[in-house]
PDB file of C-alpha atoms in Angstrom:
ATOM      1  CA  ALA H 191     101.244 143.382  75.749  1.00  0.00           C
ATOM      2  CA  THR H 192     104.424 143.351  77.690  1.00  0.00           C
ATOM      3  CA  PRO H 193     104.691 143.155  81.453  1.00  0.00           C
ATOM      4  CA  ALA H 194     106.023 146.643  81.586  1.00  0.00           C
ATOM      5  CA  GLY H 195     103.079 147.889  79.450  1.00  0.00           C
ATOM      6  CA  ILE H 196     100.573 146.206  81.782  1.00  0.00           C
ATOM      7  CA  VAL H 197     102.266 147.919  84.829  1.00  0.00           C
ATOM      8  CA  GLU H 198     102.125 151.271  82.940  1.00  0.00           C
ATOM      9  CA  LEU H 199      98.493 150.686  82.192  1.00  0.00           C
ATOM     10  CA  MET H 200      97.878 150.183  85.931  1.00  0.00           C
ATOM     11  CA  ARG H 201      99.752 153.270  86.719  1.00  0.00           C
ATOM     12  CA  ARG H 202      97.847 155.490  84.221  1.00  0.00           C
ATOM     13  CA  TYR H 203      94.583 154.306  85.314  1.00  0.00           C
ATOM     14  CA  LYS H 204      95.617 154.615  88.948  1.00  0.00           C
ATOM     15  CA  VAL H 205      94.772 151.002  89.916  1.00  0.00           C
ATOM     16  CA  GLN H 206      95.468 150.600  93.639  1.00  0.00           C
ATOM     17  CA  THR H 207      97.815 147.507  93.840  1.00  0.00           C
ATOM     18  CA  SER H 208      99.466 147.783  97.376  1.00  0.00           C
ATOM     19  CA  GLY H 209      98.280 144.965  99.571  1.00  0.00           C
ATOM     20  CA  LYS H 210      95.924 143.654  96.880  1.00  0.00           C
ATOM     21  CA  ASN H 211      95.442 140.057  95.904  1.00  0.00           C
ATOM     22  CA  CYS H 212      96.505 139.636  92.317  1.00  0.00           C
ATOM     23  CA  VAL H 213      96.082 136.586  90.203  1.00  0.00           C
ATOM     24  CA  VAL H 214      98.031 135.981  87.006  1.00  0.00           C
ATOM     25  CA  VAL H 215      96.596 133.261  84.770  1.00  0.00           C
ATOM     26  CA  GLY H 216      99.409 131.942  82.613  1.00  0.00           C
ATOM     27  CA  ARG H 217     103.119 131.397  83.432  1.00  0.00           C
ATOM     28  CA  SER H 218     104.739 132.133  80.103  1.00  0.00           C
ATOM     29  CA  ASN H 219     108.228 133.496  80.145  1.00  0.00           C
ATOM     30  CA  ILE H 220     107.005 136.476  77.965  1.00  0.00           C
ATOM     31  CA  VAL H 221     104.163 137.713  80.006  1.00  0.00           C
ATOM     32  CA  GLY H 222     102.879 135.686  83.039  1.00  0.00           C
ATOM     33  CA  THR H 223     106.037 134.962  84.998  1.00  0.00           C
ATOM     34  CA  PRO H 224     107.753 138.428  84.516  1.00  0.00           C
ATOM     35  CA  LEU H 225     104.424 140.234  85.442  1.00  0.00           C
ATOM     36  CA  SER H 226     104.087 138.175  88.527  1.00  0.00           C
ATOM     37  CA  LEU H 227     107.457 139.351  89.674  1.00  0.00           C
ATOM     38  CA  LEU H 228     106.970 142.862  88.770  1.00  0.00           C
ATOM     39  CA  LEU H 229     103.693 143.098  90.752  1.00  0.00           C
ATOM     40  CA  GLY H 230     105.277 141.510  93.763  1.00  0.00           C
ATOM     41  CA  LYS H 231     108.058 144.106  93.863  1.00  0.00           C
ATOM     42  CA  ASN H 232     108.096 146.899  96.445  1.00  0.00           C
ATOM     43  CA  THR H 233     107.042 149.504  93.820  1.00  0.00           C
ATOM     44  CA  ASP H 234     103.984 151.435  92.807  1.00  0.00           C
ATOM     45  CA  PRO H 235     102.272 149.733  90.999  1.00  0.00           C
ATOM     46  CA  GLY H 236     103.416 146.627  92.888  1.00  0.00           C
ATOM     47  CA  ASN H 237     103.286 145.415  96.459  1.00  0.00           C
ATOM     48  CA  CYS H 238     100.703 142.888  95.546  1.00  0.00           C
ATOM     49  CA  THR H 239     100.209 139.438  96.873  1.00  0.00           C
ATOM     50  CA  VAL H 240     100.649 137.570  93.716  1.00  0.00           C
ATOM     51  CA  THR H 241      99.355 134.128  92.761  1.00  0.00           C
ATOM     52  CA  LEU H 242     100.414 132.706  89.478  1.00  0.00           C
ATOM     53  CA  VAL H 243      98.203 129.912  88.119  1.00  0.00           C
ATOM     54  CA  HIS H 244      98.501 127.707  85.012  1.00  0.00           C
ATOM     55  CA  SER H 245      96.935 124.910  83.215  1.00  0.00           C
ATOM     56  CA  LYS H 246      97.964 122.317  85.811  1.00  0.00           C
ATOM     57  CA  SER H 247      96.771 124.459  88.730  1.00  0.00           C
ATOM     58  CA  GLU H 248      93.913 123.020  90.847  1.00  0.00           C
ATOM     59  CA  ASN H 249      90.891 125.194  91.641  1.00  0.00           C
ATOM     60  CA  ILE H 250      91.671 127.922  89.113  1.00  0.00           C
ATOM     61  CA  LYS H 251      88.055 129.177  89.321  1.00  0.00           C
ATOM     62  CA  GLU H 252      88.111 129.534  93.092  1.00  0.00           C
ATOM     63  CA  ILE H 253      91.501 131.142  93.181  1.00  0.00           C
ATOM     64  CA  CYS H 254      90.544 133.663  90.396  1.00  0.00           C
ATOM     65  CA  ALA H 255      87.295 134.518  92.282  1.00  0.00           C
ATOM     66  CA  GLN H 256      89.276 135.733  95.197  1.00  0.00           C
ATOM     67  CA  ALA H 257      91.430 138.240  93.206  1.00  0.00           C
ATOM     68  CA  ASP H 258      91.292 141.997  93.578  1.00  0.00           C
ATOM     69  CA  ILE H 259      93.204 142.204  90.180  1.00  0.00           C
ATOM     70  CA  LEU H 260      93.011 139.439  87.623  1.00  0.00           C
ATOM     71  CA  VAL H 261      95.341 139.301  84.698  1.00  0.00           C
ATOM     72  CA  ALA H 262      94.476 136.868  81.951  1.00  0.00           C
ATOM     73  CA  ALA H 263      97.555 135.791  79.941  1.00  0.00           C
ATOM     74  CA  VAL H 264      96.687 132.148  79.280  1.00  0.00           C
ATOM     75  CA  GLY H 265      96.122 132.131  75.517  1.00  0.00           C
ATOM     76  CA  VAL H 266      92.802 130.463  75.450  1.00  0.00           C
ATOM     77  CA  PRO H 267      90.030 132.544  74.163  1.00  0.00           C
ATOM     78  CA  GLY H 268      87.150 132.985  76.601  1.00  0.00           C
ATOM     79  CA  PHE H 269      88.948 131.027  79.376  1.00  0.00           C
ATOM     80  CA  ILE H 270      87.890 133.566  82.085  1.00  0.00           C
ATOM     81  CA  THR H 271      84.184 133.602  82.730  1.00  0.00           C
ATOM     82  CA  ALA H 272      82.036 135.747  84.889  1.00  0.00           C
ATOM     83  CA  ASP H 273      81.829 133.167  87.678  1.00  0.00           C
ATOM     84  CA  MET H 274      85.590 133.501  88.057  1.00  0.00           C
ATOM     85  CA  VAL H 275      85.641 137.214  88.820  1.00  0.00           C
ATOM     86  CA  LYS H 276      84.593 138.674  91.932  1.00  0.00           C
ATOM     87  CA  GLU H 277      82.479 141.924  92.131  1.00  0.00           C
ATOM     88  CA  GLY H 278      84.629 145.050  91.840  1.00  0.00           C
ATOM     89  CA  ALA H 279      87.718 143.231  90.587  1.00  0.00           C
ATOM     90  CA  VAL H 280      90.021 144.903  88.013  1.00  0.00           C
ATOM     91  CA  VAL H 281      90.379 142.561  85.001  1.00  0.00           C
ATOM     92  CA  ILE H 282      93.184 142.948  82.457  1.00  0.00           C
ATOM     93  CA  ASP H 283      93.123 140.733  79.388  1.00  0.00           C
ATOM     94  CA  VAL H 284      96.309 140.370  77.598  1.00  0.00           C
ATOM     95  CA  GLY H 285      95.364 137.307  75.496  1.00  0.00           C
ATOM     96  CA  THR H 286      95.548 137.614  71.736  1.00  0.00           C
ATOM     97  CA  THR H 287      94.670 134.441  69.983  1.00  0.00           C
ATOM     98  CA  ARG H 288      93.831 134.345  66.183  1.00  0.00           C
ATOM     99  CA  VAL H 289      90.462 132.518  65.754  1.00  0.00           C
ATOM    100  CA  GLU H 290      88.522 131.736  62.536  1.00  0.00           C
ATOM    101  CA  ASP H 291      85.726 134.161  61.719  1.00  0.00           C
ATOM    102  CA  PRO H 292      84.081 133.661  58.330  1.00  0.00           C
ATOM    103  CA  SER H 293      82.174 136.920  58.749  1.00  0.00           C
ATOM    104  CA  ARG H 294      85.469 138.892  58.526  1.00  0.00           C
ATOM    105  CA  GLU H 295      87.024 139.515  55.093  1.00  0.00           C
ATOM    106  CA  ARG H 296      90.334 138.140  56.260  1.00  0.00           C
ATOM    107  CA  GLY H 297      88.544 135.127  57.802  1.00  0.00           C
ATOM    108  CA  TRP H 298      89.884 135.479  61.288  1.00  0.00           C
ATOM    109  CA  ARG H 299      89.791 137.845  64.266  1.00  0.00           C
ATOM    110  CA  LEU H 300      91.705 138.223  67.471  1.00  0.00           C
ATOM    111  CA  ALA H 301      90.132 136.919  70.724  1.00  0.00           C
ATOM    112  CA  GLY H 302      91.094 137.603  74.263  1.00  0.00           C
ATOM    113  CA  ASP H 303      91.259 135.219  77.213  1.00  0.00           C
ATOM    114  CA  VAL H 304      88.235 136.924  78.995  1.00  0.00           C
ATOM    115  CA  ASP H 305      84.740 136.320  77.848  1.00  0.00           C
ATOM    116  CA  PHE H 306      83.352 139.835  78.413  1.00  0.00           C
ATOM    117  CA  LYS H 307      79.971 139.043  77.034  1.00  0.00           C
ATOM    118  CA  GLU H 308      79.197 136.648  79.830  1.00  0.00           C
TER     119      GLU H 308
END
């Protein structure tokens, strides 16, 4: 997913962003950093208070748990767990990591950064 695609998804689903606390997990030059800049702009969607966390951030769980909007773009399957998400938060998983899966004919599947089963 591209940052512009994520913003368009928010627009189409009418996600209220103005004044919301948005946490972007992952600081890549392809998704995390550009998305954090787009969501902080004076636009709609936008006008978020954005926190960008990454692998060296301290207290990631606590920071994520305060987010009204949580975007997972860290590239680690299942990194975001239920205890990191507050009730009613919007969660967008843009992680796409190839993981081995012997049950599939091709031997692999794509996995996101959010553990939705938890």
